[in-house]
Structures are given as C-alpha cells and as structure tokens.
PDB file of C-alpha atoms in Angstrom:
ATOM      1  CA  MET X   1      44.040 -42.680  30.621  1.00  0.00           C
ATOM      2  CA  LYS X   2      41.671 -40.403  32.469  1.00  0.00           C
ATOM      3  CA  PRO X   3      41.780 -36.609  32.074  1.00  0.00           C
ATOM      4  CA  HIS X   4      43.864 -34.191  34.072  1.00  0.00           C
ATOM      5  CA  ILE X   5      42.895 -33.105  37.571  1.00  0.00           C
ATOM      6  CA  TYR X   6      41.277 -29.931  36.269  1.00  0.00           C
ATOM      7  CA  ALA X   7      38.264 -31.982  35.090  1.00  0.00           C
ATOM      8  CA  VAL X   8      37.663 -33.458  38.551  1.00  0.00           C
ATOM      9  CA  ALA X   9      34.846 -31.993  40.632  1.00  0.00           C
ATOM     10  CA  PRO X  10      36.010 -30.828  44.066  1.00  0.00           C
ATOM     11  CA  THR X  11      34.759 -32.546  47.186  1.00  0.00           C
ATOM     12  CA  PRO X  12      33.424 -30.071  49.766  1.00  0.00           C
ATOM     13  CA  LYS X  13      34.125 -31.967  52.994  1.00  0.00           C
ATOM     14  CA  VAL X  14      37.644 -33.203  53.645  1.00  0.00           C
ATOM     15  CA  ASN X  15      39.906 -33.252  56.662  1.00  0.00           C
ATOM     16  CA  HIS X  16      42.973 -31.466  55.333  1.00  0.00           C
ATOM     17  CA  ARG X  17      45.031 -32.773  58.246  1.00  0.00           C
ATOM     18  CA  ALA X  18      44.513 -36.305  56.959  1.00  0.00           C
ATOM     19  CA  ASN X  19      47.658 -35.461  55.034  1.00  0.00           C
ATOM     20  CA  ARG X  20      50.482 -35.928  57.520  1.00  0.00           C
ATOM     21  CA  LEU X  21      52.660 -33.190  56.087  1.00  0.00           C
ATOM     22  CA  LEU X  22      49.853 -30.701  56.720  1.00  0.00           C
ATOM     23  CA  ALA X  23      49.178 -32.309  60.102  1.00  0.00           C
ATOM     24  CA  ALA X  24      52.813 -31.676  61.080  1.00  0.00           C
ATOM     25  CA  LEU X  25      52.341 -27.899  60.804  1.00  0.00           C
ATOM     26  CA  GLU X  26      51.991 -25.749  63.898  1.00  0.00           C
ATOM     27  CA  PRO X  27      48.373 -24.589  64.434  1.00  0.00           C
ATOM     28  CA  ASP X  28      49.079 -20.981  63.424  1.00  0.00           C
ATOM     29  CA  ASP X  29      50.974 -22.070  60.306  1.00  0.00           C
ATOM     30  CA  PHE X  30      48.181 -24.434  59.291  1.00  0.00           C
ATOM     31  CA  ALA X  31      45.644 -21.652  59.883  1.00  0.00           C
ATOM     32  CA  ALA X  32      47.508 -19.512  57.348  1.00  0.00           C
ATOM     33  CA  LEU X  33      47.131 -22.237  54.711  1.00  0.00           C
ATOM     34  CA  GLU X  34      43.688 -23.609  55.509  1.00  0.00           C
ATOM     35  CA  PRO X  35      41.546 -20.930  53.783  1.00  0.00           C
ATOM     36  CA  HIS X  36      43.324 -21.692  50.511  1.00  0.00           C
ATOM     37  CA  LEU X  37      43.091 -25.499  50.683  1.00  0.00           C
ATOM     38  CA  HIS X  38      40.427 -27.270  48.634  1.00  0.00           C
ATOM     39  CA  GLY X  39      39.412 -30.915  48.569  1.00  0.00           C
ATOM     40  CA  VAL X  40      39.524 -32.989  45.377  1.00  0.00           C
ATOM     41  CA  ILE X  41      38.930 -36.620  44.455  1.00  0.00           C
ATOM     42  CA  LEU X  42      41.591 -38.282  42.324  1.00  0.00           C
ATOM     43  CA  GLN X  43      40.639 -41.285  40.188  1.00  0.00           C
ATOM     44  CA  GLN X  44      42.763 -44.388  39.639  1.00  0.00           C
ATOM     45  CA  ASP X  45      44.907 -44.218  36.452  1.00  0.00           C
ATOM     46  CA  GLN X  46      44.264 -40.492  36.132  1.00  0.00           C
ATOM     47  CA  VAL X  47      47.175 -38.498  34.731  1.00  0.00           C
ATOM     48  CA  LEU X  48      47.576 -35.282  36.713  1.00  0.00           C
ATOM     49  CA  TYR X  49      50.542 -33.843  34.816  1.00  0.00           C
ATOM     50  CA  GLU X  50      52.797 -34.829  31.948  1.00  0.00           C
ATOM     51  CA  ALA X  51      56.513 -34.012  31.871  1.00  0.00           C
ATOM     52  CA  GLY X  52      57.030 -30.310  31.235  1.00  0.00           C
ATOM     53  CA  ASP X  53      53.477 -29.290  32.140  1.00  0.00           C
ATOM     54  CA  PRO X  54      53.309 -26.027  34.096  1.00  0.00           C
ATOM     55  CA  LEU X  55      52.438 -26.517  37.756  1.00  0.00           C
ATOM     56  CA  HIS X  56      49.640 -24.421  39.230  1.00  0.00           C
ATOM     57  CA  HIS X  57      48.871 -26.381  42.401  1.00  0.00           C
ATOM     58  CA  ALA X  58      50.479 -28.525  45.060  1.00  0.00           C
ATOM     59  CA  THR X  59      48.423 -31.609  45.915  1.00  0.00           C
ATOM     60  CA  PHE X  60      48.471 -33.244  49.368  1.00  0.00           C
ATOM     61  CA  PRO X  61      47.107 -36.827  49.271  1.00  0.00           C
ATOM     62  CA  HIS X  62      44.909 -38.218  52.052  1.00  0.00           C
ATOM     63  CA  ASP X  63      43.948 -41.798  51.155  1.00  0.00           C
ATOM     64  CA  THR X  64      45.112 -41.676  47.555  1.00  0.00           C
ATOM     65  CA  VAL X  65      48.499 -42.649  46.116  1.00  0.00           C
ATOM     66  CA  ALA X  66      50.236 -41.265  43.026  1.00  0.00           C
ATOM     67  CA  SER X  67      53.533 -41.905  41.272  1.00  0.00           C
ATOM     68  CA  LEU X  68      56.016 -39.689  39.464  1.00  0.00           C
ATOM     69  CA  VAL X  69      57.004 -41.649  36.364  1.00  0.00           C
ATOM     70  CA  ALA X  70      59.712 -41.135  33.752  1.00  0.00           C
ATOM     71  CA  VAL X  71      58.401 -41.954  30.270  1.00  0.00           C
ATOM     72  CA  LEU X  72      60.868 -42.670  27.446  1.00  0.00           C
ATOM     73  CA  LYS X  73      60.359 -41.984  23.742  1.00  0.00           C
ATOM     74  CA  ASP X  74      59.692 -45.659  23.031  1.00  0.00           C
ATOM     75  CA  GLY X  75      56.835 -45.660  25.551  1.00  0.00           C
ATOM     76  CA  ARG X  76      58.638 -47.526  28.307  1.00  0.00           C
ATOM     77  CA  SER X  77      58.320 -46.070  31.782  1.00  0.00           C
ATOM     78  CA  ALA X  78      59.709 -46.427  35.279  1.00  0.00           C
ATOM     79  CA  GLU X  79      58.669 -44.947  38.594  1.00  0.00           C
ATOM     80  CA  MET X  80      60.891 -42.272  40.134  1.00  0.00           C
ATOM     81  CA  ALA X  81      58.902 -41.583  43.304  1.00  0.00           C
ATOM     82  CA  VAL X  82      55.628 -42.455  45.020  1.00  0.00           C
ATOM     83  CA  TYR X  83      53.471 -40.026  46.991  1.00  0.00           C
ATOM     84  CA  GLY X  84      50.903 -40.698  49.679  1.00  0.00           C
ATOM     85  CA  ARG X  85      49.621 -38.922  52.764  1.00  0.00           C
ATOM     86  CA  GLU X  86      53.217 -38.373  53.945  1.00  0.00           C
ATOM     87  CA  GLY X  87      53.928 -35.844  51.193  1.00  0.00           C
ATOM     88  CA  ALA X  88      52.742 -33.589  48.400  1.00  0.00           C
ATOM     89  CA  LEU X  89      52.767 -33.773  44.611  1.00  0.00           C
ATOM     90  CA  GLY X  90      54.405 -30.869  42.811  1.00  0.00           C
ATOM     91  CA  LEU X  91      55.738 -29.287  45.991  1.00  0.00           C
ATOM     92  CA  VAL X  92      59.444 -29.845  45.283  1.00  0.00           C
ATOM     93  CA  SER X  93      59.114 -29.054  41.565  1.00  0.00           C
ATOM     94  CA  SER X  94      57.333 -25.811  42.386  1.00  0.00           C
ATOM     95  CA  MET X  95      60.371 -24.619  44.336  1.00  0.00           C
ATOM     96  CA  MET X  96      62.426 -24.792  41.144  1.00  0.00           C
ATOM     97  CA  ALA X  97      61.167 -24.589  37.571  1.00  0.00           C
ATOM     98  CA  ARG X  98      57.430 -24.853  38.349  1.00  0.00           C
ATOM     99  CA  GLN X  99      57.227 -27.545  35.699  1.00  0.00           C
ATOM    100  CA  SER X 100      56.476 -31.202  36.183  1.00  0.00           C
ATOM    101  CA  PHE X 101      59.581 -33.410  36.283  1.00  0.00           C
ATOM    102  CA  GLY X 102      57.636 -36.298  34.737  1.00  0.00           C
ATOM    103  CA  ARG X 103      54.197 -37.886  34.528  1.00  0.00           C
ATOM    104  CA  TYR X 104      52.137 -37.862  37.719  1.00  0.00           C
ATOM    105  CA  ILE X 105      49.671 -40.753  37.633  1.00  0.00           C
ATOM    106  CA  VAL X 106      47.209 -41.871  40.312  1.00  0.00           C
ATOM    107  CA  GLN X 107      47.665 -45.434  41.584  1.00  0.00           C
ATOM    108  CA  ALA X 108      44.722 -45.566  44.004  1.00  0.00           C
ATOM    109  CA  CYS X 109      41.665 -43.324  44.028  1.00  0.00           C
ATOM    110  CA  GLY X 110      40.875 -41.152  47.011  1.00  0.00           C
ATOM    111  CA  ALA X 111      40.754 -37.661  48.453  1.00  0.00           C
ATOM    112  CA  ALA X 112      43.434 -34.982  48.507  1.00  0.00           C
ATOM    113  CA  SER X 113      43.877 -31.324  49.388  1.00  0.00           C
ATOM    114  CA  ARG X 114      45.268 -28.905  46.865  1.00  0.00           C
ATOM    115  CA  ILE X 115      46.380 -25.302  46.992  1.00  0.00           C
ATOM    116  CA  GLU X 116      47.390 -22.762  44.367  1.00  0.00           C
ATOM    117  CA  LEU X 117      51.142 -22.262  44.353  1.00  0.00           C
ATOM    118  CA  GLU X 118      50.763 -18.494  44.653  1.00  0.00           C
ATOM    119  CA  HIS X 119      49.112 -18.872  48.067  1.00  0.00           C
ATOM    120  CA  LEU X 120      51.431 -21.670  49.169  1.00  0.00           C
ATOM    121  CA  HIS X 121      54.616 -19.769  48.404  1.00  0.00           C
ATOM    122  CA  LYS X 122      53.409 -16.672  50.229  1.00  0.00           C
ATOM    123  CA  VAL X 123      53.115 -18.787  53.369  1.00  0.00           C
ATOM    124  CA  ILE X 124      56.449 -20.542  52.763  1.00  0.00           C
ATOM    125  CA  ASP X 125      58.213 -17.207  52.271  1.00  0.00           C
ATOM    126  CA  THR X 126      56.846 -15.643  55.456  1.00  0.00           C
ATOM    127  CA  ARG X 127      56.781 -18.564  57.900  1.00  0.00           C
ATOM    128  CA  PRO X 128      60.168 -20.127  58.761  1.00  0.00           C
ATOM    129  CA  LYS X 129      58.735 -23.349  60.230  1.00  0.00           C
ATOM    130  CA  VAL X 130      56.719 -24.025  57.089  1.00  0.00           C
ATOM    131  CA  ARG X 131      59.775 -23.341  54.952  1.00  0.00           C
ATOM    132  CA  GLN X 132      61.872 -25.746  57.037  1.00  0.00           C
ATOM    133  CA  LEU X 133      59.225 -28.464  56.763  1.00  0.00           C
ATOM    134  CA  VAL X 134      59.193 -28.071  52.986  1.00  0.00           C
ATOM    135  CA  LEU X 135      63.004 -28.219  52.854  1.00  0.00           C
ATOM    136  CA  ASN X 136      62.991 -31.377  54.978  1.00  0.00           C
ATOM    137  CA  PHE X 137      60.448 -32.931  52.639  1.00  0.00           C
ATOM    138  CA  ALA X 138      62.561 -31.966  49.618  1.00  0.00           C
ATOM    139  CA  GLU X 139      65.615 -33.603  51.207  1.00  0.00           C
ATOM    140  CA  ALA X 140      63.643 -36.759  51.998  1.00  0.00           C
ATOM    141  CA  MET X 141      62.367 -36.923  48.419  1.00  0.00           C
ATOM    142  CA  MET X 142      65.869 -36.459  47.028  1.00  0.00           C
ATOM    143  CA  ALA X 143      67.093 -39.306  49.220  1.00  0.00           C
ATOM    144  CA  ARG X 144      64.206 -41.459  47.971  1.00  0.00           C
ATOM    145  CA  VAL X 145      64.905 -40.748  44.298  1.00  0.00           C
ATOM    146  CA  LEU X 146      68.635 -41.447  44.707  1.00  0.00           C
ATOM    147  CA  GLN X 147      67.828 -44.705  46.489  1.00  0.00           C
ATOM    148  CA  ASN X 148      65.484 -45.634  43.638  1.00  0.00           C
ATOM    149  CA  VAL X 149      68.297 -45.104  41.129  1.00  0.00           C
ATOM    150  CA  ALA X 150      70.545 -47.489  43.045  1.00  0.00           C
ATOM    151  CA  CYS X 151      67.700 -49.947  43.601  1.00  0.00           C
ATOM    152  CA  ASN X 152      66.762 -50.106  39.922  1.00  0.00           C
ATOM    153  CA  ALA X 153      70.404 -50.675  38.984  1.00  0.00           C
ATOM    154  CA  VAL X 154      71.429 -53.435  41.392  1.00  0.00           C
ATOM    155  CA  HIS X 155      68.421 -55.143  42.950  1.00  0.00           C
ATOM    156  CA  SER X 156      66.321 -57.900  41.433  1.00  0.00           C
ATOM    157  CA  VAL X 157      62.865 -57.334  40.019  1.00  0.00           C
ATOM    158  CA  GLU X 158      61.508 -59.668  42.716  1.00  0.00           C
ATOM    159  CA  GLU X 159      62.951 -57.494  45.494  1.00  0.00           C
ATOM    160  CA  ARG X 160      61.730 -54.288  43.876  1.00  0.00           C
ATOM    161  CA  CYS X 161      58.259 -55.746  43.384  1.00  0.00           C
ATOM    162  CA  CYS X 162      58.015 -56.603  47.088  1.00  0.00           C
ATOM    163  CA  ARG X 163      59.212 -53.129  47.995  1.00  0.00           C
ATOM    164  CA  TRP X 164      56.598 -51.534  45.761  1.00  0.00           C
ATOM    165  CA  ILE X 165      53.748 -53.573  47.254  1.00  0.00           C
ATOM    166  CA  LEU X 166      54.933 -52.606  50.751  1.00  0.00           C
ATOM    167  CA  SER X 167      54.973 -48.932  49.789  1.00  0.00           C
ATOM    168  CA  MET X 168      51.349 -49.135  48.654  1.00  0.00           C
ATOM    169  CA  HIS X 169      50.409 -51.063  51.793  1.00  0.00           C
ATOM    170  CA  ASP X 170      51.956 -48.360  53.989  1.00  0.00           C
ATOM    171  CA  ARG X 171      50.100 -45.517  52.350  1.00  0.00           C
ATOM    172  CA  LEU X 172      46.647 -47.071  52.116  1.00  0.00           C
ATOM    173  CA  ASP X 173      46.494 -48.728  55.555  1.00  0.00           C
ATOM    174  CA  ARG X 174      44.397 -51.582  54.242  1.00  0.00           C
ATOM    175  CA  ASP X 175      45.557 -55.048  53.336  1.00  0.00           C
ATOM    176  CA  THR X 176      43.925 -55.145  49.898  1.00  0.00           C
ATOM    177  CA  VAL X 177      45.336 -52.628  47.446  1.00  0.00           C
ATOM    178  CA  PRO X 178      44.212 -51.875  43.871  1.00  0.00           C
ATOM    179  CA  LEU X 179      46.964 -53.142  41.613  1.00  0.00           C
ATOM    180  CA  THR X 180      47.040 -54.690  38.144  1.00  0.00           C
ATOM    181  CA  HIS X 181      49.984 -56.576  36.655  1.00  0.00           C
ATOM    182  CA  GLU X 182      50.101 -54.087  33.785  1.00  0.00           C
ATOM    183  CA  PHE X 183      50.359 -51.086  36.096  1.00  0.00           C
ATOM    184  CA  LEU X 184      52.964 -52.748  38.310  1.00  0.00           C
ATOM    185  CA  ALA X 185      55.007 -53.673  35.232  1.00  0.00           C
ATOM    186  CA  ASP X 186      54.932 -50.039  34.084  1.00  0.00           C
ATOM    187  CA  MET X 187      56.116 -48.826  37.483  1.00  0.00           C
ATOM    188  CA  LEU X 188      58.957 -51.356  37.604  1.00  0.00           C
ATOM    189  CA  GLY X 189      59.938 -50.929  33.958  1.00  0.00           C
ATOM    190  CA  VAL X 190      59.574 -54.632  33.111  1.00  0.00           C
ATOM    191  CA  GLN X 191      57.346 -56.911  31.039  1.00  0.00           C
ATOM    192  CA  ARG X 192      53.899 -57.798  32.339  1.00  0.00           C
ATOM    193  CA  SER X 193      54.760 -61.502  32.112  1.00  0.00           C
ATOM    194  CA  THR X 194      57.659 -60.912  34.515  1.00  0.00           C
ATOM    195  CA  VAL X 195      55.338 -59.376  37.085  1.00  0.00           C
ATOM    196  CA  SER X 196      52.813 -62.197  36.664  1.00  0.00           C
ATOM    197  CA  SER X 197      55.512 -64.780  37.352  1.00  0.00           C
ATOM    198  CA  ILE X 198      56.729 -62.928  40.461  1.00  0.00           C
ATOM    199  CA  THR X 199      53.273 -62.405  41.958  1.00  0.00           C
ATOM    200  CA  ARG X 200      52.362 -66.058  41.362  1.00  0.00           C
ATOM    201  CA  ALA X 201      55.463 -67.079  43.308  1.00  0.00           C
ATOM    202  CA  LEU X 202      54.630 -64.646  46.126  1.00  0.00           C
ATOM    203  CA  GLN X 203      51.106 -66.049  46.296  1.00  0.00           C
ATOM    204  CA  ALA X 204      52.376 -69.636  46.322  1.00  0.00           C
ATOM    205  CA  ALA X 205      54.672 -68.714  49.222  1.00  0.00           C
ATOM    206  CA  GLY X 206      51.706 -67.294  51.163  1.00  0.00           C
ATOM    207  CA  LEU X 207      52.903 -63.676  51.142  1.00  0.00           C
ATOM    208  CA  ILE X 208      50.062 -62.229  49.057  1.00  0.00           C
ATOM    209  CA  ARG X 209      46.724 -63.201  47.528  1.00  0.00           C
ATOM    210  CA  GLN X 210      45.755 -62.016  44.072  1.00  0.00           C
ATOM    211  CA  GLY X 211      42.341 -60.976  42.831  1.00  0.00           C
ATOM    212  CA  ARG X 212      41.069 -59.178  39.757  1.00  0.00           C
ATOM    213  CA  GLY X 213      43.005 -55.907  39.806  1.00  0.00           C
ATOM    214  CA  LEU X 214      43.769 -56.393  43.505  1.00  0.00           C
ATOM    215  CA  ILE X 215      46.589 -57.685  45.685  1.00  0.00           C
ATOM    216  CA  THR X 216      46.035 -58.568  49.351  1.00  0.00           C
ATOM    217  CA  VAL X 217      49.011 -58.616  51.702  1.00  0.00           C
ATOM    218  CA  ILE X 218      48.859 -61.820  53.786  1.00  0.00           C
ATOM    219  CA  ASP X 219      52.287 -61.983  55.447  1.00  0.00           C
ATOM    220  CA  ARG X 220      53.792 -58.515  55.707  1.00  0.00           C
ATOM    221  CA  THR X 221      56.789 -59.633  57.769  1.00  0.00           C
ATOM    222  CA  SER X 222      57.861 -62.135  55.122  1.00  0.00           C
ATOM    223  CA  LEU X 223      57.182 -59.584  52.388  1.00  0.00           C
ATOM    224  CA  GLU X 224      59.574 -57.182  54.110  1.00  0.00           C
ATOM    225  CA  GLY X 225      62.129 -59.986  54.288  1.00  0.00           C
ATOM    226  CA  ALA X 226      61.786 -60.597  50.556  1.00  0.00           C
ATOM    227  CA  SER X 227      62.185 -56.892  49.761  1.00  0.00           C
ATOM    228  CA  CYS X 228      65.517 -55.157  49.272  1.00  0.00           C
ATOM    229  CA  GLU X 229      67.219 -52.939  51.854  1.00  0.00           C
ATOM    230  CA  CYS X 230      65.960 -49.831  50.047  1.00  0.00           C
ATOM    231  CA  TYR X 231      62.520 -50.117  51.618  1.00  0.00           C
ATOM    232  CA  GLY X 232      63.916 -49.691  55.128  1.00  0.00           C
ATOM    233  CA  THR X 233      66.461 -47.080  54.035  1.00  0.00           C
ATOM    234  CA  VAL X 234      63.792 -44.802  52.592  1.00  0.00           C
ATOM    235  CA  ARG X 235      61.550 -45.217  55.633  1.00  0.00           C
ATOM    236  CA  ARG X 236      64.378 -44.331  57.997  1.00  0.00           C
ATOM    237  CA  SER X 237      65.266 -41.196  56.040  1.00  0.00           C
ATOM    238  CA  PHE X 238      61.653 -40.006  56.248  1.00  0.00           C
ATOM    239  CA  GLU X 239      61.456 -40.815  59.945  1.00  0.00           C
ATOM    240  CA  ARG X 240      64.653 -38.821  60.549  1.00  0.00           C
ATOM    241  CA  LEU X 241      63.678 -35.767  58.514  1.00  0.00           C
ATOM    242  CA  LEU X 242      59.896 -35.827  59.003  1.00  0.00           C
ATOM    243  CA  PRO X 243      59.061 -37.614  62.263  1.00  0.00           C
ATOM    244  CA  HIS X 244      55.579 -39.143  62.480  1.00  0.00           C
ATOM    245  CA  THR X 245      54.698 -38.498  58.825  1.00  0.00           C
ATOM    246  CA  TYR X 246      55.672 -41.899  57.398  1.00  0.00           C
ATOM    247  CA  VAL X 247      54.106 -44.409  59.747  1.00  0.00           C
ATOM    248  CA  ARG X 248      51.294 -46.904  59.421  1.00  0.00           C
ATOM    249  CA  ASP X 249      48.250 -46.487  61.638  1.00  0.00           C
ATOM    250  CA  ALA X 250      48.759 -48.036  65.067  1.00  0.00           C
ATOM    251  CA  LYS X 251      45.369 -49.709  64.938  1.00  0.00           C
ATOM    252  CA  GLY X 252      44.514 -52.194  62.232  1.00  0.00           C
ATOM    253  CA  GLY X 253      41.135 -53.209  60.951  1.00  0.00           C
ATOM    254  CA  PRO X 254      39.063 -52.131  57.968  1.00  0.00           C
ATOM    255  CA  ARG X 255      39.045 -48.549  56.789  1.00  0.00           C
ATOM    256  CA  GLN X 256      36.282 -46.707  54.989  1.00  0.00           C
ATOM    257  CA  GLN X 257      36.701 -47.091  51.257  1.00  0.00           C
ATOM    258  CA  PRO X 258      37.264 -43.864  49.292  1.00  0.00           C
ATOM    259  CA  GLN X 259      34.266 -42.544  47.381  1.00  0.00           C
ATOM    260  CA  CYS X 260      35.490 -42.922  43.817  1.00  0.00           C
ATOM    261  CA  SER X 261      33.517 -43.400  40.655  1.00  0.00           C
TER     262      SER X 261
END
C-alpha cells in the first residue's frame, strides 16, 4: 500500500468548493475557513490513516473517493463508510476522540482540500451555521453506518456489490470507475472469486462492462433495480439532512480525469 497522506505533495490550485459540504457553507463562513484550506492529491490504494492513528486534519474530497474500513486480526476487512465530495474524512472522529475509527483507504485518485483540526474547530466553535452543518453530516454518517450494518447482515453479496458500484458512480460522475475485483472483495468482506462471479453475471446481463482494473456502468437503472433498498435509504437520509450535497451532476458527458501519478 502507498504511504500516508503526509508524503503527498500539495497541489497549489484547487477549487475548495468542489467539495459539496464546503460549497454548502454561507459565504462568510466559508471565508473564515478558506485561508486554512490546502489542496492535496490522493493516490489510489493510499492508506491515509490506520485504526487508532491520531487525527491532525480533516480532508474534504473533490473528485476522489475513500473508504473507512474495519480490519480484523486475521486480515479480513469490510467497509464501514465511503466518502466522496459530499463529505469529509476524519470530521466526525475529530469531534470525539481525535483518533481514526479504522483504516482510511483511497479508492479513486483525485484532489481534496484539507485543514488542520485546530483551525477547523475554532470556526466550528464560533459559527453556529458551520456547527449545525457538521452535526447534520455526523447524523447522516451515523445513519449510513447503521444501514451498512443491517445491509451486511441481511442482504445478498450481489445486492451489496451493485450498491457499492452505484456509490462509486455517484461520487465520480463518470461511467468508468477504477475498481479491481480484489479491492471490491476487500470492501465487501468476501472472496475475490465471489466478486468475479457476480461481476461476470452483471456484465452478461448488460448492466456493466469490465476492463483491466475498471468497471463501466452501462445500465444504471437496472443496476439500481438489482441493488438493495439500502442504496436509496442512504441517499434519502443525506438529501434530508444535507440538501444538494449528495446528487449527481445534472449534465452528463466526459469529465476531466484527475491528475494522478
């Protein structure tokens, strides 16, 4: 796995409001944060934090996606939450113990904004609207994690796989997403052969097309139909608590690829 975020060179030119949580701030509240925000590039498969690591920053993804993963002693893992431009890594944890709840690992490379927690909490403590936005995000994340617990317990691997692909599709706004069978198996907590069998069936049904380390969504409507109810439940909770932060771009078409090495 690639080194922690601290080894990544910052990127000087980013639009911090590409993150929809930051974009939801009032202009004066955003102005209080902006001088302390810095752009970074996150690389695919990079581990940002391990469980128990002290948190020094909150990270707001733009066109990158990362997962919070629980890793067991025997090496098995399962995803607890996924973060894209609708949220922030380490934000909820920093309100409590300031330690990572699990392993944060990057799924898709891209840009992000980060801020030292000292500066972030000064703004949260003095600006009620920022504090309320953070609390709403924390509630939405709690709802997502609880839904994941239920989903992992009662829904089939096929349904969960479709849900996971949809979640990536939402956050990247492009039909082809970087995704290996090994990584998807780790996120779902199953064998790689199980994932290979499921994705072959999805491809045969015309829902996706597979490439080397890539999956292209062909029929999103049918993919949603093959997913479990949890996909829609999580989306609705975000839309209720954080309007306009968890939506796909209204206009389709190709997007500029992130500048990743």
